[in-house]
Coordinates of C-alpha atoms in Angstrom, one line a residue:
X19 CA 10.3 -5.7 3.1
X20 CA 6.4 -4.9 3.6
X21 CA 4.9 -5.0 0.7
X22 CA 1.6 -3.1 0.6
X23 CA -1.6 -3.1 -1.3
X24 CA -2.8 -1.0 -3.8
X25 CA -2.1 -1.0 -7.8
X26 CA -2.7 -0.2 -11.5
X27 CA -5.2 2.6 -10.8
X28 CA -4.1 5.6 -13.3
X29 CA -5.5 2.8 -16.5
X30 CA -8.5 1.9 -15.1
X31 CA -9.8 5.2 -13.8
X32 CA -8.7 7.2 -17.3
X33 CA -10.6 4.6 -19.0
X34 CA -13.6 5.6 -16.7
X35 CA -13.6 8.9 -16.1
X36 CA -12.2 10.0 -19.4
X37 CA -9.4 13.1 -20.4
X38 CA -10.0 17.0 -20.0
X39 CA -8.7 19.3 -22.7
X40 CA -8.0 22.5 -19.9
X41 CA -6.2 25.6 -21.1
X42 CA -6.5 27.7 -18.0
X43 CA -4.7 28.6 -15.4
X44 CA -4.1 25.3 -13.2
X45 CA -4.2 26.8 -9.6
X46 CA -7.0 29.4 -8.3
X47 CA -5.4 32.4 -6.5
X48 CA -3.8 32.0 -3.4
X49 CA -6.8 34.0 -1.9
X50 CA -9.6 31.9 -2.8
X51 CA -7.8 28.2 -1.9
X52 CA -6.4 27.5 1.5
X53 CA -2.7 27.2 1.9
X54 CA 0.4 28.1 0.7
X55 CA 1.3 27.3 -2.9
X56 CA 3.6 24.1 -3.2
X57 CA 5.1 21.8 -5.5
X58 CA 5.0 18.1 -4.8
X59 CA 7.1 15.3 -6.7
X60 CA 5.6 13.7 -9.0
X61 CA 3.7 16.8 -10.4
X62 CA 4.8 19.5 -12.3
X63 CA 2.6 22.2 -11.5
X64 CA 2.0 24.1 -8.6
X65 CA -0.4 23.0 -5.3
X66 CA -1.8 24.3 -2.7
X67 CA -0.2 22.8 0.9
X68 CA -0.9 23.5 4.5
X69 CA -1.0 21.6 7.6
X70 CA -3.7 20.3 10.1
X71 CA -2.5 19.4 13.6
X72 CA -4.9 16.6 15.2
X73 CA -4.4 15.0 18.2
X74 CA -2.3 12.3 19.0
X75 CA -4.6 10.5 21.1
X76 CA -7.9 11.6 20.8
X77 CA -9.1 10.3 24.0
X78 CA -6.3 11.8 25.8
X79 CA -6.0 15.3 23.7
X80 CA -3.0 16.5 26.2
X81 CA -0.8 14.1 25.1
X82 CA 0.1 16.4 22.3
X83 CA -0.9 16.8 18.7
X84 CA 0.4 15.5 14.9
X85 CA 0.7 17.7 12.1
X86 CA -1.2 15.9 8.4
X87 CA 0.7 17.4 5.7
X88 CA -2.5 18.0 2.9
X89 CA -2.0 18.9 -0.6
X90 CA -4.9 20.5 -2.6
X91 CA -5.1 20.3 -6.0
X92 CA -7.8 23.5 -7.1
X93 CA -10.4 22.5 -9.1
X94 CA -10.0 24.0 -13.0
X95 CA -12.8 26.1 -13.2
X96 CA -14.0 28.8 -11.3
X97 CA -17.3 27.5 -10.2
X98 CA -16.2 24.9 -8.4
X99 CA -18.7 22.1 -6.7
X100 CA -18.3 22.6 -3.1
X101 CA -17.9 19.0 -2.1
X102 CA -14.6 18.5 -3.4
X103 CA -13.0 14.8 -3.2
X104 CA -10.4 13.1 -0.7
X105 CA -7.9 11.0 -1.7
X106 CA -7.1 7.8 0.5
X107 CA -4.0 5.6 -1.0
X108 CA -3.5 2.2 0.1
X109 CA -1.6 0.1 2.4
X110 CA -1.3 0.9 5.2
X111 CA 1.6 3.0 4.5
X112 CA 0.9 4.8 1.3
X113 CA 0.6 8.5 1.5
X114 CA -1.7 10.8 -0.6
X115 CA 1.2 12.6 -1.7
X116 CA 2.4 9.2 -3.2
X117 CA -0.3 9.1 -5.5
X118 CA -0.2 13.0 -6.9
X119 CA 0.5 11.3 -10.4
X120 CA -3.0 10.4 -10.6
X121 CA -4.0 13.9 -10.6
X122 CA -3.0 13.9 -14.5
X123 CA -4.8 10.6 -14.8
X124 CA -7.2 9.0 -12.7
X125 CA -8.7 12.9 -11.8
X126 CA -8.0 15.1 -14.3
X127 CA -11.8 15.4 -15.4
X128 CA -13.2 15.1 -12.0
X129 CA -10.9 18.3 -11.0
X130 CA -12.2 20.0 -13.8
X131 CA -15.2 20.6 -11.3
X132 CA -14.3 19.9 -7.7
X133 CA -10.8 20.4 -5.3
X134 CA -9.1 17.0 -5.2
X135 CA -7.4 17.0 -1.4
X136 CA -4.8 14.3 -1.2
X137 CA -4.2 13.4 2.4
X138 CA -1.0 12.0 4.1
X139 CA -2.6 9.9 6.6
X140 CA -0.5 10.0 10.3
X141 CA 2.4 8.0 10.1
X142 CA 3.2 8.8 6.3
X143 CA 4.8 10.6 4.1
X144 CA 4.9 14.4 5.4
X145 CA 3.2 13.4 8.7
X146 CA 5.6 11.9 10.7
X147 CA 6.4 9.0 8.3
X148 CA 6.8 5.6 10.2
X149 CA 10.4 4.4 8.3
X150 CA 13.7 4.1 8.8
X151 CA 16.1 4.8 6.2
X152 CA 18.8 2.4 7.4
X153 CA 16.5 -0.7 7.0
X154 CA 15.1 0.3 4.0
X155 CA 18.5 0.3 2.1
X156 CA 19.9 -2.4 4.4
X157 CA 22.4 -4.8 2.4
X158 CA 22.2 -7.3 5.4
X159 CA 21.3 -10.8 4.4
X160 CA 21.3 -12.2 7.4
X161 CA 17.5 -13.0 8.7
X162 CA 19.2 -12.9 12.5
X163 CA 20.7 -9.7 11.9
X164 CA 17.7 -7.9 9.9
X165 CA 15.2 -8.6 12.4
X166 CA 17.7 -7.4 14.6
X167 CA 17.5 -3.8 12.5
X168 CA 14.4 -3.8 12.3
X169 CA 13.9 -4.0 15.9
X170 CA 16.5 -0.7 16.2
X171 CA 14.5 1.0 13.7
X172 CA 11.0 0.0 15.6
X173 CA 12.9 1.7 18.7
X174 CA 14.3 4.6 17.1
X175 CA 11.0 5.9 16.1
X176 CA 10.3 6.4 19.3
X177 CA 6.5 6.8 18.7
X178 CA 3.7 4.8 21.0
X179 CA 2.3 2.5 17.6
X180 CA -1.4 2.5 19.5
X181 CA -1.8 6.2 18.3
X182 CA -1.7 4.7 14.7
X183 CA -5.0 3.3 13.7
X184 CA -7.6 3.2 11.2
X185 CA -9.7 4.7 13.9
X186 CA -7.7 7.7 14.6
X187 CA -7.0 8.5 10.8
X188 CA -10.8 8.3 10.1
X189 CA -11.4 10.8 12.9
X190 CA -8.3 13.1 11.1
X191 CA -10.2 13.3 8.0
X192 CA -12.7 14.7 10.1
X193 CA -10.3 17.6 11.4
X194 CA -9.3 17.9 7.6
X195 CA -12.7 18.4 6.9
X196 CA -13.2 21.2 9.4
X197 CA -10.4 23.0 8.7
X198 CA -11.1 23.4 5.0
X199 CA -14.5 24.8 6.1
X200 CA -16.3 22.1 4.5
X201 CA -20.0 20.9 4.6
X202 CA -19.6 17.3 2.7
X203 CA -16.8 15.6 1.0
X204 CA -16.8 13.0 -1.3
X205 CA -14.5 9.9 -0.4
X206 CA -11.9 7.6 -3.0
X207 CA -9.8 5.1 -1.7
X208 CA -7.6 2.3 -2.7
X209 CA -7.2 -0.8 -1.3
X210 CA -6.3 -0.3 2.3
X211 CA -7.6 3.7 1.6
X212 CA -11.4 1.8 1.0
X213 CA -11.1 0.3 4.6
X214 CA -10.1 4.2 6.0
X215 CA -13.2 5.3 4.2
X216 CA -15.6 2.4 5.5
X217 CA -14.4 3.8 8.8
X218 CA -14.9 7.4 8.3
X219 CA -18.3 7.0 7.1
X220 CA -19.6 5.0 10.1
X221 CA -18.4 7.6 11.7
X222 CA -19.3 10.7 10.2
X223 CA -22.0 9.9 7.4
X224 CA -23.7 13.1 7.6
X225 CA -20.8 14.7 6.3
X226 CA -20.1 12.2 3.4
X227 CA -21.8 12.7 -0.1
X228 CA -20.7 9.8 -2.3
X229 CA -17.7 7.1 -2.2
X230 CA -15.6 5.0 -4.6
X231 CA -13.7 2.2 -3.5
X232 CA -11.7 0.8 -5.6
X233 CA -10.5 -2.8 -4.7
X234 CA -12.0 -3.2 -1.8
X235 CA -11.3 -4.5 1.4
X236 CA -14.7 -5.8 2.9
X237 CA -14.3 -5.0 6.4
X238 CA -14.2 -8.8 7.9
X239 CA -11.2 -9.4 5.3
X240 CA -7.7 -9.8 7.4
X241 CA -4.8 -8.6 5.2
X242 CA -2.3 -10.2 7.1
X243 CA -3.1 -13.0 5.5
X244 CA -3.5 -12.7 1.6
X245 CA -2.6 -15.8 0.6
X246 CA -5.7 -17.0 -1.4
X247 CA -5.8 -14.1 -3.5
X248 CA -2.2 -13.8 -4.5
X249 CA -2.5 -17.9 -5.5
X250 CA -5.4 -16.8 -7.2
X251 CA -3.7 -14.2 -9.2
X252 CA -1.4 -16.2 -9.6
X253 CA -3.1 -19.4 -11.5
X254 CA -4.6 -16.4 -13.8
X255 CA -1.2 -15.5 -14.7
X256 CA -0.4 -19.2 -15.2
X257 CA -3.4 -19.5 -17.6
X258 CA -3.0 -16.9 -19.5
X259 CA 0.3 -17.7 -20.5
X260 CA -0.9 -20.7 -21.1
X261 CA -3.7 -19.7 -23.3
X262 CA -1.3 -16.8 -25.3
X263 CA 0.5 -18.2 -28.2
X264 CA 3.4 -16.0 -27.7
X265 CA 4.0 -16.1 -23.9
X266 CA 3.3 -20.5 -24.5
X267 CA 6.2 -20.3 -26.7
X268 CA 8.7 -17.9 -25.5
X269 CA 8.1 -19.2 -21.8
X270 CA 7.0 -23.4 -21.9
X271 CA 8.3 -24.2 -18.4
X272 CA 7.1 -20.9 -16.7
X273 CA 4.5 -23.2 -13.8
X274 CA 7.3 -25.8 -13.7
X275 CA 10.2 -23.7 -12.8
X276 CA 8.2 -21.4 -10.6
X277 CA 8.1 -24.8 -9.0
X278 CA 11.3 -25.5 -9.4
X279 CA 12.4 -21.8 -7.5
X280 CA 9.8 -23.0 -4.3
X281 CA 11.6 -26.4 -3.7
X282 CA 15.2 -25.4 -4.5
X283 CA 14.2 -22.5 -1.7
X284 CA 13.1 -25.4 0.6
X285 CA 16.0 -27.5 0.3
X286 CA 18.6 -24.6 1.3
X287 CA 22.1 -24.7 0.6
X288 CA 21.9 -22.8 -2.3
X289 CA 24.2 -20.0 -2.9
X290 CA 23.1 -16.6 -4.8
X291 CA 25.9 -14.2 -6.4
X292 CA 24.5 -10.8 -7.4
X293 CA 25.5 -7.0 -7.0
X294 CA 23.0 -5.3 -4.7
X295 CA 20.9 -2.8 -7.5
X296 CA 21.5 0.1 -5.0
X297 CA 25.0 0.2 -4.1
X298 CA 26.4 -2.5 -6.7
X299 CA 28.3 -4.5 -4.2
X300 CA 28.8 -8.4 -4.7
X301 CA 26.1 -9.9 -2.6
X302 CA 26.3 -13.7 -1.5
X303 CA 23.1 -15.1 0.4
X304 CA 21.6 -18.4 0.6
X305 CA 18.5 -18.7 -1.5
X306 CA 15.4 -18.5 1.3
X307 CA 11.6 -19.0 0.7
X308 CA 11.2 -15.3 1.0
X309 CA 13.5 -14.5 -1.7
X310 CA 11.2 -16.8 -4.2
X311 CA 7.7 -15.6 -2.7
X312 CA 8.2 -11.7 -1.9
X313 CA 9.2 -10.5 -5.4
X314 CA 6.6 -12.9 -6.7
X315 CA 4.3 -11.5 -4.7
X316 CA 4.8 -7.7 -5.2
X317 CA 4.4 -8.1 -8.7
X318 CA 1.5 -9.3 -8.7
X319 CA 0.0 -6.1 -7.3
X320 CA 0.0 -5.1 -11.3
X321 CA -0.8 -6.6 -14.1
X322 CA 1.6 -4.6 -15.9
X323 CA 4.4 -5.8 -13.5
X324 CA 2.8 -9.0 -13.1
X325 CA 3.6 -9.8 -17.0
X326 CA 7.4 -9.6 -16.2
X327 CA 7.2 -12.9 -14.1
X328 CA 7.7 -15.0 -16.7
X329 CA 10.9 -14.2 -18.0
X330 CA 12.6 -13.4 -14.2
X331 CA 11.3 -17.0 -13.2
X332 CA 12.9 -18.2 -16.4
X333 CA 16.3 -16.3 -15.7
X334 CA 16.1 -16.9 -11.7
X335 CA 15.9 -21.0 -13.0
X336 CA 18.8 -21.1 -15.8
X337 CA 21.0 -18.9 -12.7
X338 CA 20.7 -15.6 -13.7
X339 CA 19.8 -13.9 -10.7
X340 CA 20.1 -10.2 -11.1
X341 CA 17.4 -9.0 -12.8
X342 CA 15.2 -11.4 -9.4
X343 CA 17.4 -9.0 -7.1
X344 CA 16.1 -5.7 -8.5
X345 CA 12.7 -7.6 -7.1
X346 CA 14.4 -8.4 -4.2
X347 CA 15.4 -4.9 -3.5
X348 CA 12.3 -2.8 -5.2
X349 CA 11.3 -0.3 -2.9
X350 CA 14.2 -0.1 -0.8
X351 CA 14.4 4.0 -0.7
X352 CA 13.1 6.4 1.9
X353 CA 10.4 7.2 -0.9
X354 CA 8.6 3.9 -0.1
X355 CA 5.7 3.4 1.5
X356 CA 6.0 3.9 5.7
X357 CA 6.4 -0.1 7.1
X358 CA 6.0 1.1 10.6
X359 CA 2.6 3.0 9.7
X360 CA 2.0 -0.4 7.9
X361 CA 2.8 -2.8 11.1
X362 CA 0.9 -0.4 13.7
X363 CA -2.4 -0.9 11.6
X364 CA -2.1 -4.6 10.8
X365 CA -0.4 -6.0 13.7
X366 CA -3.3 -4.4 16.1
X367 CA -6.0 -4.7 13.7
X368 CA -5.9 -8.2 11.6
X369 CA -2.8 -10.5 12.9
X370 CA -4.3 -10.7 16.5
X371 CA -7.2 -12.4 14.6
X372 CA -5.8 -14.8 12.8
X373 CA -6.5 -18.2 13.5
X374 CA -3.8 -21.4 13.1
X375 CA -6.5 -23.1 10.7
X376 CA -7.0 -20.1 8.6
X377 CA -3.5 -20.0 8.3
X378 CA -3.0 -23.4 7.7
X379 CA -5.6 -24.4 5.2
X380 CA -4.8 -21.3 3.1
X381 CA -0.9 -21.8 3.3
X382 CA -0.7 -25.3 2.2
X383 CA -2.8 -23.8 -0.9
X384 CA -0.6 -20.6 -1.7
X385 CA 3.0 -20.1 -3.4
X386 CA 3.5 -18.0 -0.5
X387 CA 3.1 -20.7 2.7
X388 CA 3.7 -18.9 5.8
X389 CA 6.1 -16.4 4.9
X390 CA 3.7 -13.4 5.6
X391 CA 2.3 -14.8 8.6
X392 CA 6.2 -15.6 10.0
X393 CA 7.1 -12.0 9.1
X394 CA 3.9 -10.5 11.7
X395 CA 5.1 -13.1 13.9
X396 CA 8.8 -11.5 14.2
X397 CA 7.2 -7.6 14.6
X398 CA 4.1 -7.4 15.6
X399 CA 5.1 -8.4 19.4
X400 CA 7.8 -5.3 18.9
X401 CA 5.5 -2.9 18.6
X402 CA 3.4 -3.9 21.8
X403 CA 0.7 -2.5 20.6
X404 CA -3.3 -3.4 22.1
X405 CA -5.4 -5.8 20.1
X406 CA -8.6 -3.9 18.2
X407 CA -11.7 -5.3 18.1
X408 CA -12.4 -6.4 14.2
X409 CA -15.3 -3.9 12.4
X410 CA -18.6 -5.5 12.1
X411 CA -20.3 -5.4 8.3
X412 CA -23.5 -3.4 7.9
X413 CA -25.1 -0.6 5.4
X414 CA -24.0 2.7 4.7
X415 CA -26.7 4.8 3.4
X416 CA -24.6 6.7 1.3
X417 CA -24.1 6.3 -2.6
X418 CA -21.2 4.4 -3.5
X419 CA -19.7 2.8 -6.1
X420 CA -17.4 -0.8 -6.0
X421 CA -14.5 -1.2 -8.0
X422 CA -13.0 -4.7 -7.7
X423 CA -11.2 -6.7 -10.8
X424 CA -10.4 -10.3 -10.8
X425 CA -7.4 -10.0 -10.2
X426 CA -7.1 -7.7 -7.6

């Protein structure tokens, strides 16, 4: 249901930083690392895992403490650098341990000299993820009667949302910090993880050697609304088929029946037959905007996903809708990223800020109208959590390198 940010790292970064021919051992002794060893999914060999409690509140530390599940990946050699490097994913909702893949990737030559520490931020993954399984794999295709589950699940968690914010997870890396008995750190974060690390270094810049932020998210930039950029992405998608012989020829309608999918959405009465690509029951729903925009959407998170478009839009508009409802359903496990984590940041942090002309010049310009705006507008007020004042741009006097693509 909440898609979240954050995509097609592992190519880039093993184009930049390379590959690492290692033969050693691939875990220092229990000894010298912190931790117990551990293996995480996703990653064959052994890790080193332990768990830093940090308070829930840290104005009011008596309210009680959360336990960060962190996973340390030992650097290869035995003269390690002592600055070793935290991992922030994106989202809000992503956990470190979501991206340990990238470990035989993306940080397979920078491990080769420094501890990679991949961090579940609070609310995620092993630290008290934010989800519900029931609305995750939820065959309801009612709008009523999913916001209605959603609103259980909110309750269920049974969490006060305000102790979820950028604020408070850039003040845990901190504790994460302390309790590996570290001087400096270096920072990497995606997407959402680059506005975690703005934060932390206004914060703490004395203890921070060097960041990489890779798609950023300047810190005046409101992700509730993302409209322009997925439009964007979108018209590059559009223009290189276009401009590709092969996708011109096998695909020749692809704009006009994306089109097509948007108006026969608006006009409603249109009746989808499918089996649900988790439990293979026969689902019937009328086709909704949201059905069109969300898978659209997701997949253009990755240009490798993104490439797919064309031919679902082509078997969505000749009626063949079950390969759209894998779309329609992608992500719907307990494995996904934590939607709650995801709602506490966004709707106290960006949606309180958006403006009705913001969202109405950059609708009536977008694929996706209003349909991520109406979403916030049906959860955020569940939540009831306090409006946070938006971060102000300045400089950061500590080295850093931008990673942004145009079509991120």
């Amino acid at each position: 249901m909440w898609k979240l940010m954050g995509a097609g790292l592992g190519a880039r970064w093993g184009v930049l930083l390379g590959a690492l021919v290692w033969a050693g051992s691939a875990l220092a002794s229990a000894s010298d690392t912190p931790g117990n060893t551990c293996f995480v999914p996703g990653h064959g060999l052994p890790l080193r895992c332990l768990t830093v409690p940090v308070p829930r509140d840290y104005a009011h530390p008596e309210r009680g403490q959360i336990n960060l599940q962190v996973t340390l990946a030992p650097a290869f050699r035995e003269n390690a650098k002592p600055d070793p490097v935290f991992v922030l994913a994106g989202g809000p909702g992503q956990a470190g341990s979501d991206v340990v893949m990238l470990l035989e990737s993306a940080f397979i030559k920078v491990r080769a000299t420094r501890d990679i520490v991949l961090i579940d931020q609070r609310g995620t993954g092993g630290s008290g993820k934010l989800t519900c399984l029931k609305t995750e794999r939820s065959e309801t295709v009612d709008r009523e009667l999913a916001r209605k589950e959603m609103a259980e699940c909110l309750q269920s968690l049974k969490v006060d949302f305000n102790d979820y914010s950028t604020e408070a997870s850039a003040r845990d890396l901190d504790r994460v910090r302390q309790a590996l008995k570290l001087s400096k750190i270096n920072l990497w974060g995606a997407s959402y993880g680059t506005r975690l690390a703005q934060a932390h270094v206004r914060m703490f810049p004395d203890t921070v050697r060097s960041m990489v932020l890779d798609g950023v998210v300047a810190p005046q930039q409101n992700v509730a609304l993302l409209n322009t950029e997925a439009e964007r992405a979108m018209q590059m998608l559009r223009q290189h088929c276009e401009q590709d012989a092969a996708c011109r020829q096998a695909f020749p309608q692809f704009s006009n029946q994306l089109d097509s999918l948007l108006k026969r959405a608006d006009s409603g009465g249109e009746v989808l037959q499918f089996q649900h690509p988790l439990t293979g029951k026969t689902i019937k729903k009328t086709l909704e905007l949201d059905d069109v925009v969300n898978p659209v959407h997701n997949l253009l998170y990755s240009p490798r996903m993104a490439v797919q478009l064309p031919w679902l839009i082509m078997q969505a508009a000749q009626g063949n809708w079950q390969p759209w409802a894998a779309q329609m359903y992608a992500g719907s496990s307990s494995s996904g990223p934590a939607f709650g984590l995801y709602l506490a940041v966004v709707c106290a942090e960006d949606w309180p800020w958006l403006s009705a002309e913001q969202i109405k010049s950059s609708s009536a310009k977008s694929f996706m109208r209003e349909t991520s705006v109406k979403r916030l507008n049906n959860a955020c007020p569940l939540l009831n959590v306090k409006a946070r004042p938006r971060p102000v741009p300045g400089p950061v006097a500590v080295p850093t390198l931008f990673l942004s693509g145009a079509r991120d």
